[in-house]
GROMACS .gro file of C-alpha atoms in nm:
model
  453
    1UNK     CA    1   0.000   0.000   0.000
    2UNK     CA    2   0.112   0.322  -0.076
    3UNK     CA    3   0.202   0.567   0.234
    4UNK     CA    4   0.146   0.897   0.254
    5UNK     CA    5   0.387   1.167   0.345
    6UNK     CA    6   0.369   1.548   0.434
    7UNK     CA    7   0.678   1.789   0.427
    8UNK     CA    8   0.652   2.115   0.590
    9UNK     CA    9   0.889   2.345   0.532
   10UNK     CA   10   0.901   2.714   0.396
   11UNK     CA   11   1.210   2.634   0.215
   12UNK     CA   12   1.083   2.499  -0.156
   13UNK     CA   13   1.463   2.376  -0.244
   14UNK     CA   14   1.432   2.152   0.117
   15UNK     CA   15   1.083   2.011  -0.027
   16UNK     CA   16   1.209   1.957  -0.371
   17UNK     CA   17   1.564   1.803  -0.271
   18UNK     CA   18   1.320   1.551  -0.029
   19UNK     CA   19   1.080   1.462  -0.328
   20UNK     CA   20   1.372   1.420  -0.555
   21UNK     CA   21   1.553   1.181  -0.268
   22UNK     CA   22   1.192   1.007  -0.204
   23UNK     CA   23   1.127   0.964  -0.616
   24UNK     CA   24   1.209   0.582  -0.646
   25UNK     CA   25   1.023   0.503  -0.355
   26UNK     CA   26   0.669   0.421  -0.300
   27UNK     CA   27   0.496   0.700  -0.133
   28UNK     CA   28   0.276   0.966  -0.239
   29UNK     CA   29   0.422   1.307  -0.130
   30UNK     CA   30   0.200   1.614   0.002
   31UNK     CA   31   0.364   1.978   0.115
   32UNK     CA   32   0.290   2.262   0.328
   33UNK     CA   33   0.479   2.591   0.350
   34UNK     CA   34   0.404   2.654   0.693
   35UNK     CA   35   0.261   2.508   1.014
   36UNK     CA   36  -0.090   2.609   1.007
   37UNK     CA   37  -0.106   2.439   0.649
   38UNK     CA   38   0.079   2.132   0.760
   39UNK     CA   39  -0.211   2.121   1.089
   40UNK     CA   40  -0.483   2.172   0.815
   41UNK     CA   41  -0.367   1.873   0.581
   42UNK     CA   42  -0.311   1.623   0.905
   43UNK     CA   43  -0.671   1.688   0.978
   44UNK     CA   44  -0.775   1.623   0.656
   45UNK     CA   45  -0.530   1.356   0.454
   46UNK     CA   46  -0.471   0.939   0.595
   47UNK     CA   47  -0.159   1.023   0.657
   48UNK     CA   48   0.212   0.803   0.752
   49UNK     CA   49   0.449   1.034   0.799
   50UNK     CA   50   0.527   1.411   0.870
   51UNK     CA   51   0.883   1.558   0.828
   52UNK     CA   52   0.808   1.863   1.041
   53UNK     CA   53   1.102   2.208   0.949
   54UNK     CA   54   1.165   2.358   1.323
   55UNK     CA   55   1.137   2.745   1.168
   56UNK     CA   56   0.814   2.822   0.986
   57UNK     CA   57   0.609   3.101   0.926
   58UNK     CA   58   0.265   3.178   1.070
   59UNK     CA   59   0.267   2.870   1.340
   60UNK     CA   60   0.663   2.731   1.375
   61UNK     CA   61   0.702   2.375   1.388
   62UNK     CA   62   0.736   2.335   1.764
   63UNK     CA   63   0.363   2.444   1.778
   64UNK     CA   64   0.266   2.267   1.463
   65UNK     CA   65   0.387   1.930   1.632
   66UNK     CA   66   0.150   1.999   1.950
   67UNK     CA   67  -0.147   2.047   1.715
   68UNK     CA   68  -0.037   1.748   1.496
   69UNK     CA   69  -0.010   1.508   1.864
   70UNK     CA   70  -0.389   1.647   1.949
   71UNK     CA   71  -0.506   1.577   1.659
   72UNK     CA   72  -0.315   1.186   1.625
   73UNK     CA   73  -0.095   1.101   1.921
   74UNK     CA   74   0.030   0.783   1.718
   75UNK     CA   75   0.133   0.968   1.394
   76UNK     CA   76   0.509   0.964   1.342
   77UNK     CA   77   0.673   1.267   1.303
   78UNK     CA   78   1.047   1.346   1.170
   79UNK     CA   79   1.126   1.713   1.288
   80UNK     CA   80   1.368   1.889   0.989
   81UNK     CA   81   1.691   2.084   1.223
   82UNK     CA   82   1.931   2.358   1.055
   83UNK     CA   83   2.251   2.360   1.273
   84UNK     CA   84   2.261   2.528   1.623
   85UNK     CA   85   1.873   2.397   1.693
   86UNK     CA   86   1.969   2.032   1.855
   87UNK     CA   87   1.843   2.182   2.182
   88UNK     CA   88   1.481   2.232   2.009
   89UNK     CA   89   1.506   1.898   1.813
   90UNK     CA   90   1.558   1.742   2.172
   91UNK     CA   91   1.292   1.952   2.314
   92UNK     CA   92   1.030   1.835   2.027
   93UNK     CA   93   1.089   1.477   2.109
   94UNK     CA   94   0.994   1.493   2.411
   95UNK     CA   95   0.652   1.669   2.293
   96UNK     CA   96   0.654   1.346   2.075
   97UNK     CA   97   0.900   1.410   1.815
   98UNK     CA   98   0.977   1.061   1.655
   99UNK     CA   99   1.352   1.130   1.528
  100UNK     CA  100   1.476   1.445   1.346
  101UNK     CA  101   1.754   1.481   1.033
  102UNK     CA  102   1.974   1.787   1.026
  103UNK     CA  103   2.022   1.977   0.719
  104UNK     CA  104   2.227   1.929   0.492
  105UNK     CA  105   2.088   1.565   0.500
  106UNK     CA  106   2.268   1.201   0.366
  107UNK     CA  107   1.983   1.102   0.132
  108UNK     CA  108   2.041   0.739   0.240
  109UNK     CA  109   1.997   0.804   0.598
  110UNK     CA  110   1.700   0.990   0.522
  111UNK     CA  111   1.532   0.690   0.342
  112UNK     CA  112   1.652   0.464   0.626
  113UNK     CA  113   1.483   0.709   0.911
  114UNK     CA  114   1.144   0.697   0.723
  115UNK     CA  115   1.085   0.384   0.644
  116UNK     CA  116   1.210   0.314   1.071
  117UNK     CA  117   0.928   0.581   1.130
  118UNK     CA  118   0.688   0.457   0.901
  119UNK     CA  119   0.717   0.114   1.078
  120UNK     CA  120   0.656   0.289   1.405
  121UNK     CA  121   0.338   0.386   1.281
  122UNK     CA  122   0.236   0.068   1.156
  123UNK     CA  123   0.320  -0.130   1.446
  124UNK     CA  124   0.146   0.140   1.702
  125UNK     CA  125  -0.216   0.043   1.454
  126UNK     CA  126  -0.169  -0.306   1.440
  127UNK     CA  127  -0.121  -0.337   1.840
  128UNK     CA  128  -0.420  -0.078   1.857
  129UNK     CA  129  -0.634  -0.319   1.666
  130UNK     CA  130  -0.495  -0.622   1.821
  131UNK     CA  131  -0.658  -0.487   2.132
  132UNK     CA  132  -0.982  -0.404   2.007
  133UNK     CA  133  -0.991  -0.729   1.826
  134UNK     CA  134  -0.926  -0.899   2.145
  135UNK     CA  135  -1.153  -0.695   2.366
  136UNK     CA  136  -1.417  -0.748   2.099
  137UNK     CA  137  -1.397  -1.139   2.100
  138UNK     CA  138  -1.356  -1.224   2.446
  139UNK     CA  139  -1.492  -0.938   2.636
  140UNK     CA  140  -1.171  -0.821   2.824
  141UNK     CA  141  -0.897  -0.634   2.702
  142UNK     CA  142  -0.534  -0.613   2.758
  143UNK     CA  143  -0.414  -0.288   2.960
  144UNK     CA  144  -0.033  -0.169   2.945
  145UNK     CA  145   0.089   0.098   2.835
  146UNK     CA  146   0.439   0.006   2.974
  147UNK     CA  147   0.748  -0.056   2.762
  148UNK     CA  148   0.724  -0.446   2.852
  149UNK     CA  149   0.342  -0.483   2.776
  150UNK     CA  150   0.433  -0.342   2.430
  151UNK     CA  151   0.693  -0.571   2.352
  152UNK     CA  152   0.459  -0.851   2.436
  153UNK     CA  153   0.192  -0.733   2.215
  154UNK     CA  154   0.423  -0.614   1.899
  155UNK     CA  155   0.554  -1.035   1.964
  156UNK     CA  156   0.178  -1.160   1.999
  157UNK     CA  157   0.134  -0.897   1.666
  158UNK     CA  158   0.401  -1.153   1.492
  159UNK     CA  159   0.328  -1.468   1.620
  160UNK     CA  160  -0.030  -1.497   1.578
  161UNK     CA  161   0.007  -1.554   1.192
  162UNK     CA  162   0.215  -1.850   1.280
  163UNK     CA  163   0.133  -2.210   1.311
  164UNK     CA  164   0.439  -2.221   1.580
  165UNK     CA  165   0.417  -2.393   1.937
  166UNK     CA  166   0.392  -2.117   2.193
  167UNK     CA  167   0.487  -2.129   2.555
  168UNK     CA  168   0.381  -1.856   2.761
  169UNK     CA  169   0.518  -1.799   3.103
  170UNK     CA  170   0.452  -1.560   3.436
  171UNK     CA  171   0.351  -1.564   3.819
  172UNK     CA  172   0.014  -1.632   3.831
  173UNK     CA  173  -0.239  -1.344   3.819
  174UNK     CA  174  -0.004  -1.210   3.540
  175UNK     CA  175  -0.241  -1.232   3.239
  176UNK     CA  176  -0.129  -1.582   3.091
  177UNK     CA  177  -0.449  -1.677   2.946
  178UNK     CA  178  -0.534  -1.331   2.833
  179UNK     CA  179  -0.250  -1.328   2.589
  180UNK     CA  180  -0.303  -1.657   2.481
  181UNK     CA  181  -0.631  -1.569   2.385
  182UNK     CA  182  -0.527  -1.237   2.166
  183UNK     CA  183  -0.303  -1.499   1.991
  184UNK     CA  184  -0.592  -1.701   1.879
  185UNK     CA  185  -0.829  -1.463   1.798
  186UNK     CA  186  -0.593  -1.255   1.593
  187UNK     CA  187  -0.458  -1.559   1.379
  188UNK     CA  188  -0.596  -1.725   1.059
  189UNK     CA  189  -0.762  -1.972   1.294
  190UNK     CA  190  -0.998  -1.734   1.481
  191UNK     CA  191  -1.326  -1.833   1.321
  192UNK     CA  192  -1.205  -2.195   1.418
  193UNK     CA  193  -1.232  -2.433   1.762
  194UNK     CA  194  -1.024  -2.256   2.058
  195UNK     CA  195  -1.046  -2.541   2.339
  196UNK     CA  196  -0.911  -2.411   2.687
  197UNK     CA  197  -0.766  -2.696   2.898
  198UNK     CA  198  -0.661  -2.642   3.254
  199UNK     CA  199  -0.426  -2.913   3.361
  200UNK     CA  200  -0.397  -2.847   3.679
  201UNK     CA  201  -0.777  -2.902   3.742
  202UNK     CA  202  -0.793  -3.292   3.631
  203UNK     CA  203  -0.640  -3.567   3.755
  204UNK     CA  204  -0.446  -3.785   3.514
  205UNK     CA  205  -0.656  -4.072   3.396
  206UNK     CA  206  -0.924  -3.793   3.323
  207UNK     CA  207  -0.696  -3.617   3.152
  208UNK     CA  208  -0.598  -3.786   2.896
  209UNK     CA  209  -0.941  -3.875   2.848
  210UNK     CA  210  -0.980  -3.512   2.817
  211UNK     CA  211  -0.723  -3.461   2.572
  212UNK     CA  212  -0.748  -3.738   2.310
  213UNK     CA  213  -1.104  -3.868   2.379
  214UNK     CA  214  -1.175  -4.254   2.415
  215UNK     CA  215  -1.360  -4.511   2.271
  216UNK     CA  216  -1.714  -4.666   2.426
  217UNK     CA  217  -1.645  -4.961   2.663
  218UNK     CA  218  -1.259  -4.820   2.700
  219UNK     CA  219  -1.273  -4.818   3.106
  220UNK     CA  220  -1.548  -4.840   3.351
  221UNK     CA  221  -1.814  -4.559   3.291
  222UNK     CA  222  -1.729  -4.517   2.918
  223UNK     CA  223  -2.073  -4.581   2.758
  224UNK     CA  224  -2.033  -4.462   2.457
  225UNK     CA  225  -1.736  -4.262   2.254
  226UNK     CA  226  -1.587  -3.926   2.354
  227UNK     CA  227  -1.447  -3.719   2.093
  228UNK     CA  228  -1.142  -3.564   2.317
  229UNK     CA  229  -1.025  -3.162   2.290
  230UNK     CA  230  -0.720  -3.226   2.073
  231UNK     CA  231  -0.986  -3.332   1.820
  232UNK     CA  232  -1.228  -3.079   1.881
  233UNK     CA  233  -0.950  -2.824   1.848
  234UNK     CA  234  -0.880  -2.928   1.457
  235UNK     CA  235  -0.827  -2.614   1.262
  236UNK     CA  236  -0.844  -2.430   1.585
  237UNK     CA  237  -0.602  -2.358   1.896
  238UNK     CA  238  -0.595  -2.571   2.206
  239UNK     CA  239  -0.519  -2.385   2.514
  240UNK     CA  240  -0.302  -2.600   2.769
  241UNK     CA  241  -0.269  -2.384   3.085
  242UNK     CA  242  -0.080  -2.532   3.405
  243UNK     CA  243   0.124  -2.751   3.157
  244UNK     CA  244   0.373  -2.798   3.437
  245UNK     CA  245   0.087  -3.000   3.628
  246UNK     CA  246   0.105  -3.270   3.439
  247UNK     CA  247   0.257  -3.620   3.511
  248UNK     CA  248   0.547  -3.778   3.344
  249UNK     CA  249   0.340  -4.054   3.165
  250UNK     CA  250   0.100  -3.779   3.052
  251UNK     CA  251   0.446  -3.592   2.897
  252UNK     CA  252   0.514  -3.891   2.701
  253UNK     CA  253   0.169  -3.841   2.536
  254UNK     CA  254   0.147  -3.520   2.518
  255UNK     CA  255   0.536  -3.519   2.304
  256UNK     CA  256   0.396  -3.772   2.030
  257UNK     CA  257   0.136  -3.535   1.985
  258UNK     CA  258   0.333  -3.207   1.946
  259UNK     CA  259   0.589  -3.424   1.699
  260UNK     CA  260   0.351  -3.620   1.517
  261UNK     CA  261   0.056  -3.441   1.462
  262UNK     CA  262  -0.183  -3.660   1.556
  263UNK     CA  263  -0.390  -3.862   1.864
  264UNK     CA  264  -0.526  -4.200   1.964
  265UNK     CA  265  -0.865  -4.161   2.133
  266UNK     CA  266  -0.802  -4.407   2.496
  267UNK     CA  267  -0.921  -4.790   2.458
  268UNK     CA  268  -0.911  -4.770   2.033
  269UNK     CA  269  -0.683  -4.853   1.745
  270UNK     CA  270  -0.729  -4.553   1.484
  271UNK     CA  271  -0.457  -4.318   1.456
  272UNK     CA  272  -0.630  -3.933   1.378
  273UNK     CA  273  -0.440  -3.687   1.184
  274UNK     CA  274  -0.500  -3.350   1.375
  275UNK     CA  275  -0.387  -2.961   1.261
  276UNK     CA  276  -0.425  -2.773   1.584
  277UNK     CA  277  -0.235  -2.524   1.685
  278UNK     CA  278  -0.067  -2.565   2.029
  279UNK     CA  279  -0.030  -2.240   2.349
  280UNK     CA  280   0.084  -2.359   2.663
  281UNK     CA  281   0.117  -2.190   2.988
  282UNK     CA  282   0.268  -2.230   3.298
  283UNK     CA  283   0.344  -2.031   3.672
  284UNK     CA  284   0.633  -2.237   3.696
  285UNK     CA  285   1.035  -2.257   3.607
  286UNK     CA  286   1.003  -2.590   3.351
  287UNK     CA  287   1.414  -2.602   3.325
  288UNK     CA  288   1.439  -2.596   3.669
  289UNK     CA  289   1.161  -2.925   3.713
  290UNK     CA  290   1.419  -3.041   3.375
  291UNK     CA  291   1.697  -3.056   3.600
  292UNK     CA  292   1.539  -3.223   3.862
  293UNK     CA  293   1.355  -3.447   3.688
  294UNK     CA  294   1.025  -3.344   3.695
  295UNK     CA  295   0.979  -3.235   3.293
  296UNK     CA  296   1.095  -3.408   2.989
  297UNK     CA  297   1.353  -3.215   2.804
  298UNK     CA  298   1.200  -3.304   2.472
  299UNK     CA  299   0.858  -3.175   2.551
  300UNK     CA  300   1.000  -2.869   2.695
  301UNK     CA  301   1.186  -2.750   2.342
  302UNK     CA  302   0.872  -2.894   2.172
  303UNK     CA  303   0.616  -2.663   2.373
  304UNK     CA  304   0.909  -2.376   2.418
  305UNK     CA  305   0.910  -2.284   1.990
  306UNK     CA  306   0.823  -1.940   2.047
  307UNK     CA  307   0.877  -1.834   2.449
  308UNK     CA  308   0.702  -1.536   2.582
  309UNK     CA  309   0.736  -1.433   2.901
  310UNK     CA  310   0.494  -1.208   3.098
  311UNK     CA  311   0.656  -0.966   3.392
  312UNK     CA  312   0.452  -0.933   3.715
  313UNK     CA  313   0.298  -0.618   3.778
  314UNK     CA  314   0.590  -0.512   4.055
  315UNK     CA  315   0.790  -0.462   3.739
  316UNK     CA  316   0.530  -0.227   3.548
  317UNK     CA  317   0.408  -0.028   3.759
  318UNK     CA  318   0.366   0.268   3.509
  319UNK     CA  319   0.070   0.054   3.381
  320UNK     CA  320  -0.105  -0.018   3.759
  321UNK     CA  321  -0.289   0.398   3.703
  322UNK     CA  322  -0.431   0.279   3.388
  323UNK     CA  323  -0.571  -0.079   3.543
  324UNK     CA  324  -0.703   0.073   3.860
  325UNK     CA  325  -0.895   0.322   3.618
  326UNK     CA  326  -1.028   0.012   3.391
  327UNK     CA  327  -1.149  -0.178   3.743
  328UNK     CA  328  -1.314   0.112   3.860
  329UNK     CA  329  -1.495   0.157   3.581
  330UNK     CA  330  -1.563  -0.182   3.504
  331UNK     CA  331  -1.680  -0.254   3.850
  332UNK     CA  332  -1.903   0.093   3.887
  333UNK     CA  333  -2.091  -0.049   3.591
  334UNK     CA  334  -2.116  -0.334   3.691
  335UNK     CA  335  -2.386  -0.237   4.015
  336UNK     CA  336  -2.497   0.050   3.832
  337UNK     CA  337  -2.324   0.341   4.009
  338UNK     CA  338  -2.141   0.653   3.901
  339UNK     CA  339  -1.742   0.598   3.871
  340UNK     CA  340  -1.563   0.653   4.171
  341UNK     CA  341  -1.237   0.853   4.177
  342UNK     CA  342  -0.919   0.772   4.399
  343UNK     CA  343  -0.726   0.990   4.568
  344UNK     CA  344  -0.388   1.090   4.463
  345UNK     CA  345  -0.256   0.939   4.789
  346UNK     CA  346  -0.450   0.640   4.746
  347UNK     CA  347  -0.322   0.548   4.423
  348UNK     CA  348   0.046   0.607   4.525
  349UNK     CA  349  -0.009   0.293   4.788
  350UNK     CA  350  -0.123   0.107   4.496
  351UNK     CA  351   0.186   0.178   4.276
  352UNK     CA  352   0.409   0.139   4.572
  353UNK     CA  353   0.237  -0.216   4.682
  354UNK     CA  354   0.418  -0.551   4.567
  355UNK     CA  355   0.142  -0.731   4.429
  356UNK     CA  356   0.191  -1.113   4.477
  357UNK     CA  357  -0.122  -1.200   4.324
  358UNK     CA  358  -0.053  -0.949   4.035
  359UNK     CA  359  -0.368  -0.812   3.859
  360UNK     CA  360  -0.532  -1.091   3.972
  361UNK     CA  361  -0.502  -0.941   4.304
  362UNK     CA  362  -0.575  -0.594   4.216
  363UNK     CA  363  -0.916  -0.683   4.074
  364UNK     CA  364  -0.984  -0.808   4.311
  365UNK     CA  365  -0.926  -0.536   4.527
  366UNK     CA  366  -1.078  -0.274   4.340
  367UNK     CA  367  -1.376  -0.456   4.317
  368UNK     CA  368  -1.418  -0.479   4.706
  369UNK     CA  369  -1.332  -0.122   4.762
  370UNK     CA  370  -1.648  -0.015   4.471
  371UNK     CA  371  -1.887  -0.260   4.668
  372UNK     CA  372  -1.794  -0.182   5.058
  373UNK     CA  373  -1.718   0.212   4.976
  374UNK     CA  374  -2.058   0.412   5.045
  375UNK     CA  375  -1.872   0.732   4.928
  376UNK     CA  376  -1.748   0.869   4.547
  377UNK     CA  377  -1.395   0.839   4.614
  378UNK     CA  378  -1.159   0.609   4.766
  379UNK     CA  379  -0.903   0.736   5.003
  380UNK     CA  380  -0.602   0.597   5.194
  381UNK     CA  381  -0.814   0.511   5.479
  382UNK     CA  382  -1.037   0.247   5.312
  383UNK     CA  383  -0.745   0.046   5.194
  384UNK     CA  384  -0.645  -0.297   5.326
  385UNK     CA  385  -0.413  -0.324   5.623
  386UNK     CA  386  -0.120  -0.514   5.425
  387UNK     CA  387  -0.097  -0.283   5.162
  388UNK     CA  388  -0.134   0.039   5.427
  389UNK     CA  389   0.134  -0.117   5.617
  390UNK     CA  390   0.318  -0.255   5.383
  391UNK     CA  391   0.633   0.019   5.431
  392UNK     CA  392   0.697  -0.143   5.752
  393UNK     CA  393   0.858  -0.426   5.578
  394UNK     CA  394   1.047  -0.225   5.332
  395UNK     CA  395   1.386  -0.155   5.395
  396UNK     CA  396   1.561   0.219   5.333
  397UNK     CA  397   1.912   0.206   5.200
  398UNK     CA  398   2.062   0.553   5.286
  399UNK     CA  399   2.350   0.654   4.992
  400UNK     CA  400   2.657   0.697   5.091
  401UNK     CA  401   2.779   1.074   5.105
  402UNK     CA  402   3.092   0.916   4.850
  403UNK     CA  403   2.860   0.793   4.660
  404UNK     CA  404   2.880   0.389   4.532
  405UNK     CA  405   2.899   0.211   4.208
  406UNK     CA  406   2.589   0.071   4.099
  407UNK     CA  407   2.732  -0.208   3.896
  408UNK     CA  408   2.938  -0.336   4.174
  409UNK     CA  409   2.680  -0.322   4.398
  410UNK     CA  410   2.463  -0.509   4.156
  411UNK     CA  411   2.744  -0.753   4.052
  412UNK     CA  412   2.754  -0.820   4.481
  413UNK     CA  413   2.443  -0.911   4.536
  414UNK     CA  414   2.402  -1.125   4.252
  415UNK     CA  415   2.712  -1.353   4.379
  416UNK     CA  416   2.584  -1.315   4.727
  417UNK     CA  417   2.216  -1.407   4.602
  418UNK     CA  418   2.386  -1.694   4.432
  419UNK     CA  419   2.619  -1.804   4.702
  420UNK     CA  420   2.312  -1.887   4.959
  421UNK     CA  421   2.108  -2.062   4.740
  422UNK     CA  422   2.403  -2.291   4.629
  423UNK     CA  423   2.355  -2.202   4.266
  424UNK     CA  424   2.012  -2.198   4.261
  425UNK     CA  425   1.938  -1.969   3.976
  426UNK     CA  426   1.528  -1.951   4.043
  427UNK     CA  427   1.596  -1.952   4.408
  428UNK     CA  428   1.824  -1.656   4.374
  429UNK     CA  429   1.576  -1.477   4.143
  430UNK     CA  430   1.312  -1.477   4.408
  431UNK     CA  431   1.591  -1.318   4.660
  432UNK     CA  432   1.659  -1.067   4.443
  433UNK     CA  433   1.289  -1.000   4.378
  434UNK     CA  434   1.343  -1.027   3.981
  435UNK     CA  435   1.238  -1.324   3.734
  436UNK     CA  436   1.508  -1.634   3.667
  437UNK     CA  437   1.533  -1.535   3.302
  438UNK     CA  438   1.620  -1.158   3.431
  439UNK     CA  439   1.910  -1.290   3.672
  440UNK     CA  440   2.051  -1.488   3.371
  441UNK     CA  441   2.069  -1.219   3.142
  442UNK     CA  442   2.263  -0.990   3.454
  443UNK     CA  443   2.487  -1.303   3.484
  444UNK     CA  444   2.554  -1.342   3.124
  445UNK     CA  445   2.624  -0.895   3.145
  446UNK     CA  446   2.859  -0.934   3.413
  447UNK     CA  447   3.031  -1.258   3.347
  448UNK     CA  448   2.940  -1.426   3.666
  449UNK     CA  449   2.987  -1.794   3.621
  450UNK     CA  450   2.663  -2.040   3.688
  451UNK     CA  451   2.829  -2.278   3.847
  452UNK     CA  452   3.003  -2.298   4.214
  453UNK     CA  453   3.392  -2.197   4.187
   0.00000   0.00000   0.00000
């Protein structure tokens, strides 16, 4: 498809040397000499892209870019900088800027930062839809605004048009089965079968009667046939949360499945070809239950084709303002009442809480507070004790008047960390208060060996 472009710039040589640059390249080029023009045609043109000159007539570009951001937020802009105006280039990214090129300009570079830009843009729709999509099908939607939740959705963007195995990972209460689902009903498979299974829930000789089905007269209460969810799932997704819950017999199974494509229903003799499209899910460390034992190696690289692993909500907290305000809202409606606010002090106890239970746990939360709170607006006061008191278990650390070195600090009590927990990587993790994966990548930074010295 053909993107659209806008230069703005009073200088007709800039705009001609850009078009000229831009002429073997597919985009449809519009230009305005000043500001208030370049406002006008964002209003009314689909546009990609807007390469944005700092000095204008009539409305300069600083104030042009405002406008533009009212007007779309998500529409990348390139600002155009003469020398001696890096201090306003800087200045307009932070109104939301995208990049800038100085002038005179490498006509190279200048193809390479808008097609970067132009991606931008595309990949700030498709995650837009994605969550409409998702919120449409299922009835619940995916809230982050963080720099971690969008990396998860730009991979969930990619993966979804795959066939791939997916393993998603994550404390519980983190969202597991929310992303799975944006994954299915964003792929090619959407209008097919999405089976849910939760492991966890069934003990083992009903699960794989679950899974692949059986045959009438196959055990003791099987009166007739039972198509199983594998089977119901052809053409569709199958949905295998608590995957770590299952039993090493059941992993056998479960791996002949994954490499052959296809099931035996319990008690018969027909082998059934099946296309379904595998997401599992799991609260807990699979290559740690590898090394002990506990998982089959094989099964683990079979289900672990495409990893993706959510963070716990201590680590975004930038996003907790923007679930509180979905709850609240969601809840209000709910039993009919107007939407409460929270107070400013309120809300910093929330951001400041640790969240075991994730967003699990803050539903929950906010949906007690709308139901017990008589008033419009939730204070301090009418929080629970163990998030009120919670500061009592935090610990201060007081920097020294010297001043320390962060990375030696951090390099310390990552050996330390280690050190008590013999080597325990996921035991050290949940010392540290950060996710296995995280320690392993600080490890592999630092060069701090896995194994004892």
């Amino acid at each position: 498809m053909t993107k659209n472009i806008l230069i703005a710039d009073d200088e007709k040589n800039m705009i001609w040397a850009i078009k000229r640059a831009l002429k073997d390249e597919n985009y449809s080029i519009f230009s305005a000499a000043d500001g208030e023009e370049a406002v006008k045609q964002v209003k009314s043109k689909n546009l990609q892209l807007v390469l944005l000159d700092l000095r204008m007539p009539k409305m300069d570009g600083m104030e042009a870019l405002k406008e533009i951001k009212k007007i779309n937020a998500d529409l990348p802009v390139i600002m155009i900088t003469a020398h001696g105006t890096m201090e306003s280039a800087v200045e307009a990214m932070k109104i939301g800027a995208l990049d800038y090129i100085s002038k005179p300009f490498d006509v190279d570079e200048l193809k390479i930062q808008i097609r970067k830009a132009i991606d931008v843009g595309d990949m700030s729709r498709q995650i837009e839809f994605l969550t409409e999509e998702l919120q449409n099908a299922t009835g619940k939607i995916i809230i982050g605004d963080s720099h971690k939740m969008k990396e998860i959705l730009e991979m969930v963007n990619r993966v979804s048009k795959s066939n791939a195995t997916i393993l998603i990972t994550g404390e519980s209460g983190t969202g597991k089965e929310l992303i799975a689902n944006a994954i299915h009903y964003s792929s090619d498979r959407s209008n097919k079968p999405y089976i849910k299974v939760n492991c966890g829930a069934l003990p083992e000789g009903l699960l794989e009667s679950e899974l692949f089905g059986h045959e009438k007269g196959a055990f003791t209460g099987a009166i007739e046939r039972k198509i199983g969810r594998f089977e119901r799932a052809d053409e569709g997704t199958i949905f295998l949360d608590e995957i770590g819950e299952i039993s090493l017999a059941m992993q056998v199974k479960l791996l002949r499945v994954l490499q052959e494509k296809e099931i035996e229903r319990v008690g018969g003799t027909e082998t059934i070809k099946i296309d379904t499209r595998v997401i599992a899910a799991t609260n807990k460390d699979l290559l740690e239950m590898v090394e002990k034992g506990e998982f089959r190696e094989d099964l683990y690289y079979r289900l672990n084709v495409i990893p993706i692993e959510l963070p716990p909500l201590r680590e975004r907290k930038e996003d907790i303002v923007s679930l509180v305000d979905y709850f609240l809202d969601k809840y209000c409606k709910e039993i009919g009442r107007n939407k409460m606010e929270i107070s400013k002090n309120a809300l910093d106890y929330l951001i400041d809480y640790k969240w075991k239970g994730n967003i699990r746990e803050l539903e929950n939360i906010i949906e007690r507070l709308v139901i017990l709170n008589q008033k419009g607006k939730i204070e301090k006061t009418d929080l629970p004790k163990d998030i009120l008191y919670q500061e009592q278990a935090n610990t201060d650390f007081t920097l020294p008047t010297e001043g320390i070195n962060l990375e030696e600090v951090e390099q310390s009590l990552i050996r330390q960390a280690l050190e008590s927990t013999d080597y325990n990587q996921s035991k050290a993790a949940k010392l540290l208060g950060i996710t296995r994966h995280t320690l392993i990548y600080r490890m592999d930074k630092y060069k701090i060996d896995s194994n004892k010295e």
